[in-house]
mmCIF file of C-alpha atoms in Angstrom:
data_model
loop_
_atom_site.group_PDB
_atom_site.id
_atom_site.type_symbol
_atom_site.label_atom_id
_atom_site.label_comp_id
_atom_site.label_asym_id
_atom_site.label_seq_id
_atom_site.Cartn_x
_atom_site.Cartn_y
_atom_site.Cartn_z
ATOM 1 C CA UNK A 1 22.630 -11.011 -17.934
ATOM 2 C CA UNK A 2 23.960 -12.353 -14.718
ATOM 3 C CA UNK A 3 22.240 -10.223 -11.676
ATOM 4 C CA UNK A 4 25.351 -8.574 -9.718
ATOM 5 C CA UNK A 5 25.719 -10.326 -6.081
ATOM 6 C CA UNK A 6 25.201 -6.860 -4.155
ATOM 7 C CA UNK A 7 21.637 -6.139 -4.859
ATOM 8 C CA UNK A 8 22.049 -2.501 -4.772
ATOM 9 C CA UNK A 9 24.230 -2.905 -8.097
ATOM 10 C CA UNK A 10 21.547 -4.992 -9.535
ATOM 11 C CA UNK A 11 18.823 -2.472 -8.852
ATOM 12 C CA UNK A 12 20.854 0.141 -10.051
ATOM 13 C CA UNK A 13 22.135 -1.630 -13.247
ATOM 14 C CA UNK A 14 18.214 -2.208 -13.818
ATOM 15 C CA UNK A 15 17.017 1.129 -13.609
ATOM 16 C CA UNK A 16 20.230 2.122 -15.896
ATOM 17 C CA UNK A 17 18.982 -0.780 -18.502
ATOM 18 C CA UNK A 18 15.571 0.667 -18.093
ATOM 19 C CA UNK A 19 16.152 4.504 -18.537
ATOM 20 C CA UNK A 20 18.345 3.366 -21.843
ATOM 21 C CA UNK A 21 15.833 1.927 -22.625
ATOM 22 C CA UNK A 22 16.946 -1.815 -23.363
ATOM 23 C CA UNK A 23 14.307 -3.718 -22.074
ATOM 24 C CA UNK A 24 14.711 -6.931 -22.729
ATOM 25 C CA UNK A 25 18.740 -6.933 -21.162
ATOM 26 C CA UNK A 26 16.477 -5.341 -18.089
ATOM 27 C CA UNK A 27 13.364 -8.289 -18.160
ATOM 28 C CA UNK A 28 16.741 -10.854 -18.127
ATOM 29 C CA UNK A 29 18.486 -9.429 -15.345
ATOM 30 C CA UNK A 30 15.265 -9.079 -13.548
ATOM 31 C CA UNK A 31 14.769 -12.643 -13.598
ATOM 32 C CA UNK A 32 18.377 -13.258 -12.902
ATOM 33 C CA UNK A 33 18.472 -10.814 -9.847
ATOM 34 C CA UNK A 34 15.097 -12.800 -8.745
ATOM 35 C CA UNK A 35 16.379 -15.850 -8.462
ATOM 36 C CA UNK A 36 20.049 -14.762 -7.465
ATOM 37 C CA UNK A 37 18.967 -13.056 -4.554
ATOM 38 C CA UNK A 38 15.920 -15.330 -3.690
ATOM 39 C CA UNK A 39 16.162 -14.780 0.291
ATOM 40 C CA UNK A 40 16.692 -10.798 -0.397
ATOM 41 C CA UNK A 41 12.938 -9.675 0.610
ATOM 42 C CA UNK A 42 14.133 -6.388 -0.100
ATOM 43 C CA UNK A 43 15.105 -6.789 -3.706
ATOM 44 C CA UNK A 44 12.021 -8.853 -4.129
ATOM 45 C CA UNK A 45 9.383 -5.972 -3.197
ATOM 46 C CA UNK A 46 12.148 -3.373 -5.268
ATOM 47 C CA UNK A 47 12.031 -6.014 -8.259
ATOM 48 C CA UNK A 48 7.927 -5.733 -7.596
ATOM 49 C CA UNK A 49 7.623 -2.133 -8.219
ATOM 50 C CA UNK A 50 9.939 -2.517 -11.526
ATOM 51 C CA UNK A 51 8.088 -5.343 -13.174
ATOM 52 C CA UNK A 52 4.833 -3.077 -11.904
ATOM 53 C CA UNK A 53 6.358 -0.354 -13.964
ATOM 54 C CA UNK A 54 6.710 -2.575 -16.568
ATOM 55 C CA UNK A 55 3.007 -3.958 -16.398
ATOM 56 C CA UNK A 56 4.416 -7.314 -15.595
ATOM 57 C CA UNK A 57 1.742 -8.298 -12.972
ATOM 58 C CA UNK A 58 2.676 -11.848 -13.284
ATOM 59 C CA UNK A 59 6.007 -11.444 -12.322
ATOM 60 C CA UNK A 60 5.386 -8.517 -10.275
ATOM 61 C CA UNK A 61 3.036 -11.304 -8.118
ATOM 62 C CA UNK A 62 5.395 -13.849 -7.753
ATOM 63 C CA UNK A 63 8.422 -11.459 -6.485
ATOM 64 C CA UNK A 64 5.903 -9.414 -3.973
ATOM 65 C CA UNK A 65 4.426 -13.583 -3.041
ATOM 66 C CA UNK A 66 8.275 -14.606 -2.322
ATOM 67 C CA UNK A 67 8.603 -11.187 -0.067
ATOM 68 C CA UNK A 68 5.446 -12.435 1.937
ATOM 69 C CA UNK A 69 6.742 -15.978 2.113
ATOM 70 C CA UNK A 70 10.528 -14.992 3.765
ATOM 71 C CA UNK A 71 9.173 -12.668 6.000
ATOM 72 C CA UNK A 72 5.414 -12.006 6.196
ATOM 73 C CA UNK A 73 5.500 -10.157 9.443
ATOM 74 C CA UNK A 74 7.950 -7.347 7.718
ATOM 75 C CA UNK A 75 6.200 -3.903 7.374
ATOM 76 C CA UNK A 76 6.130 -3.522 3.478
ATOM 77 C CA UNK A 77 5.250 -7.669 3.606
ATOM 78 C CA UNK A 78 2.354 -6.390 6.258
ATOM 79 C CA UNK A 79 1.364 -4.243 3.371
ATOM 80 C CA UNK A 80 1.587 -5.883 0.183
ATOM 81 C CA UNK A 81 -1.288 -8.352 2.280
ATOM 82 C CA UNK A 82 -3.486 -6.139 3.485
ATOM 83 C CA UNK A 83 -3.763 -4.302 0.329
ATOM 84 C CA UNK A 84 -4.541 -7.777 -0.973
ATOM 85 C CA UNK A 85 -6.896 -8.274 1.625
ATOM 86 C CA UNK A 86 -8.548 -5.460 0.928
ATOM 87 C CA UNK A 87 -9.154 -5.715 -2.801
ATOM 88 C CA UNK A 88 -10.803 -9.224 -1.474
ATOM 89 C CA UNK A 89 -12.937 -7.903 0.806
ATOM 90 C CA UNK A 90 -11.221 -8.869 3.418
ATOM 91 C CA UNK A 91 -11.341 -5.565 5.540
ATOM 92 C CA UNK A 92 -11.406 -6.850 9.139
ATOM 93 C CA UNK A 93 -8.252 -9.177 8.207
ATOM 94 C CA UNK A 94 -6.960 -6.454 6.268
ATOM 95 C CA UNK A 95 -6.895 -4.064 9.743
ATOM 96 C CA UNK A 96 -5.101 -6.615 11.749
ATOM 97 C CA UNK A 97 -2.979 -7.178 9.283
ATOM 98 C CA UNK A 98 -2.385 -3.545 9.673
ATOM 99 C CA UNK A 99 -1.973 -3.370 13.527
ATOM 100 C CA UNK A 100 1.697 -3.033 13.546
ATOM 101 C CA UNK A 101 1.459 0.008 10.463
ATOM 102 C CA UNK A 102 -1.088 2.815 12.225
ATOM 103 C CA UNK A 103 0.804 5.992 13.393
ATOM 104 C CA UNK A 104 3.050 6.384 14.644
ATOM 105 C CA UNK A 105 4.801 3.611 13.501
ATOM 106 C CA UNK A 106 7.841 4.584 10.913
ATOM 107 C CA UNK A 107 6.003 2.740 8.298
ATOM 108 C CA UNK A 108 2.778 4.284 8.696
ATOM 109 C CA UNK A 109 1.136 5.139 5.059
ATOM 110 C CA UNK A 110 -2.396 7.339 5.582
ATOM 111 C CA UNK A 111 -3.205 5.624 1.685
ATOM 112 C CA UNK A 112 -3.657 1.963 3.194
ATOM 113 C CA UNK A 113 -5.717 3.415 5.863
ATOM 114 C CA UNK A 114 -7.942 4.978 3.120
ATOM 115 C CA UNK A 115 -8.119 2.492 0.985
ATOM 116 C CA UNK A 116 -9.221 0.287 4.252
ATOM 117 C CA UNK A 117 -11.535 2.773 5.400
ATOM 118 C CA UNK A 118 -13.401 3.215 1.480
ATOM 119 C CA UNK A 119 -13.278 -0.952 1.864
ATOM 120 C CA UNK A 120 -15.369 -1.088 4.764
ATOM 121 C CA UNK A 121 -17.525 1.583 3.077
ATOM 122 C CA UNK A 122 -17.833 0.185 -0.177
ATOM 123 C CA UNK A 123 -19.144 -3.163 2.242
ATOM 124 C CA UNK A 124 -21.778 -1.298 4.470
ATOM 125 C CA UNK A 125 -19.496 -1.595 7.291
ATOM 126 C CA UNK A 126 -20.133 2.338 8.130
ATOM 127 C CA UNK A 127 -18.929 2.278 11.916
ATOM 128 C CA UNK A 128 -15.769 0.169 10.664
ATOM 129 C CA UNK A 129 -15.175 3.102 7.760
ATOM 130 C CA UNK A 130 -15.823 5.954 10.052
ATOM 131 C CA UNK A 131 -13.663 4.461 12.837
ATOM 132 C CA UNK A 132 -10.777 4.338 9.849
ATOM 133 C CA UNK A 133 -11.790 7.819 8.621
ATOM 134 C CA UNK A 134 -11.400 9.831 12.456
ATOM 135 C CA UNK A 135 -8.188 7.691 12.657
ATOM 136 C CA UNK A 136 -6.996 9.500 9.720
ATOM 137 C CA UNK A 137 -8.146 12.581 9.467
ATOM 138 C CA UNK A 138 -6.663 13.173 13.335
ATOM 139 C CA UNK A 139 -3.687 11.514 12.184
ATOM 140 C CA UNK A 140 -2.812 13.686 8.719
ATOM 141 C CA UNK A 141 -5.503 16.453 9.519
ATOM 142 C CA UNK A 142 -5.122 18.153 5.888
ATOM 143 C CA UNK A 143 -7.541 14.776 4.393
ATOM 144 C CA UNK A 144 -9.910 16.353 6.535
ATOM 145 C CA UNK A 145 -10.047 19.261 3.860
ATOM 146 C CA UNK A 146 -10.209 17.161 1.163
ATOM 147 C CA UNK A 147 -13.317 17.130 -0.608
ATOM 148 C CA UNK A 148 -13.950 13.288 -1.392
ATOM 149 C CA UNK A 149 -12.840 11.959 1.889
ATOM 150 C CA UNK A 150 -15.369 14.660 3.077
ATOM 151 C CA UNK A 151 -18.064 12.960 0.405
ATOM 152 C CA UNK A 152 -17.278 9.488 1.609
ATOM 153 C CA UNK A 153 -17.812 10.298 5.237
ATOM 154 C CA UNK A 154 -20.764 12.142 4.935
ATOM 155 C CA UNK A 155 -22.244 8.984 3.000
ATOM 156 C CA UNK A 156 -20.669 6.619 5.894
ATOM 157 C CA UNK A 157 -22.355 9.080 8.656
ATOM 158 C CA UNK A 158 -26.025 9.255 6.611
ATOM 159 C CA UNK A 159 -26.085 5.663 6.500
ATOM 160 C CA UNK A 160 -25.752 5.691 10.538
ATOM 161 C CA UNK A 161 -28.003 8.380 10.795
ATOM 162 C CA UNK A 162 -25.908 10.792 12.685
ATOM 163 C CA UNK A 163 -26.221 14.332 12.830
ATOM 164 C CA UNK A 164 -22.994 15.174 14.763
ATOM 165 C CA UNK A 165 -19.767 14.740 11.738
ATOM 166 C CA UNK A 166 -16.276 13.549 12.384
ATOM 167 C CA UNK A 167 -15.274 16.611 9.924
ATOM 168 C CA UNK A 168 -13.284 19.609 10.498
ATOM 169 C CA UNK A 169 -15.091 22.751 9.925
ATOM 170 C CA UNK A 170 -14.411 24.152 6.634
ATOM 171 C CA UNK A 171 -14.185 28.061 5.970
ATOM 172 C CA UNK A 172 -17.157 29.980 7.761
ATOM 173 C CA UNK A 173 -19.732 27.878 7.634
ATOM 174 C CA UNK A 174 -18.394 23.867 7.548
#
């Protein structure tokens, strides 16, 4: 199947392929609309996330590498790298990757911030993690409340041996 020339149609004629359930019209016109709209870095990260549905990592990989290559400094591009960087190791380059992303930019996503923030954790980089962590909790206050961010920063904090907490109180008694 030829990929339509507006990519919206060929999105939308993939999800329709997809919900009906006729996958391998959908896996064709996937690869058509990937190389038909080649400079399109939109319809490459959108073709991404369907062949990601599809557990096509492969392809998934080369469509969110070709969305990198036309325009790396784009905010989903910014992304797609840091959360690469990230499942690396790569946490410093993984923050400035994320420079333009923190709030309040429109693309701002508190998840990449986490997953940064558990990354420097995970490497014994505790002032890195809690730096992340009082970022984000002043940022989308309610992860404050949650009860494995609050884990994760105690653990952060203990390994620094501090006694004062970047935490909210909770209820009566924190």
């Amino acid at each position: 199947a030829a990929a339509p020339d507006d990519p919206d149609k060929a999105m939308e004629l993939l999800g329709t392929l997809t919900v009906f359930n006729r996958r391998d019209e959908a896996i064709e016109l996937a690869a058509s609309a990937h190389a038909t709209h080649f400079n399109d870095k939109d319809i490459q990260i959108a073709l991404s996330g369907w062949y990601e549905a599809e557990r096509m990592q492969p392809e998934a990989n080369k469509c969110f590498n070709r969305a990198v290559e036309i325009d790396p400094n784009y905010p989903p591009c910014r992304r797609i790298q840091a959360f690469d960087l990230i499942a690396a190791g790569q946490q410093d380059r993984a923050r400035e990757a994320l420079v333009p992303l923190r709030h309040p930019s429109e693309y701002y996503a508190p998840e990449m911030f986490l997953m940064l923030a558990n990354g420097f954790a995970s490497q014994g980089q505790h002032e890195a993690a809690l730096e992340e962590f009082a970022e984000l909790i002043q940022q989308t206050p309610e992860l404050g409340k949650d009860n494995d961010i609050r884990k994760q920063v105690k653990t952060s904090e203990k390994a620094l041996g501090r006694t004062q907490t970047i935490l909210p109180k909770k209820g009566w008694f924190g």
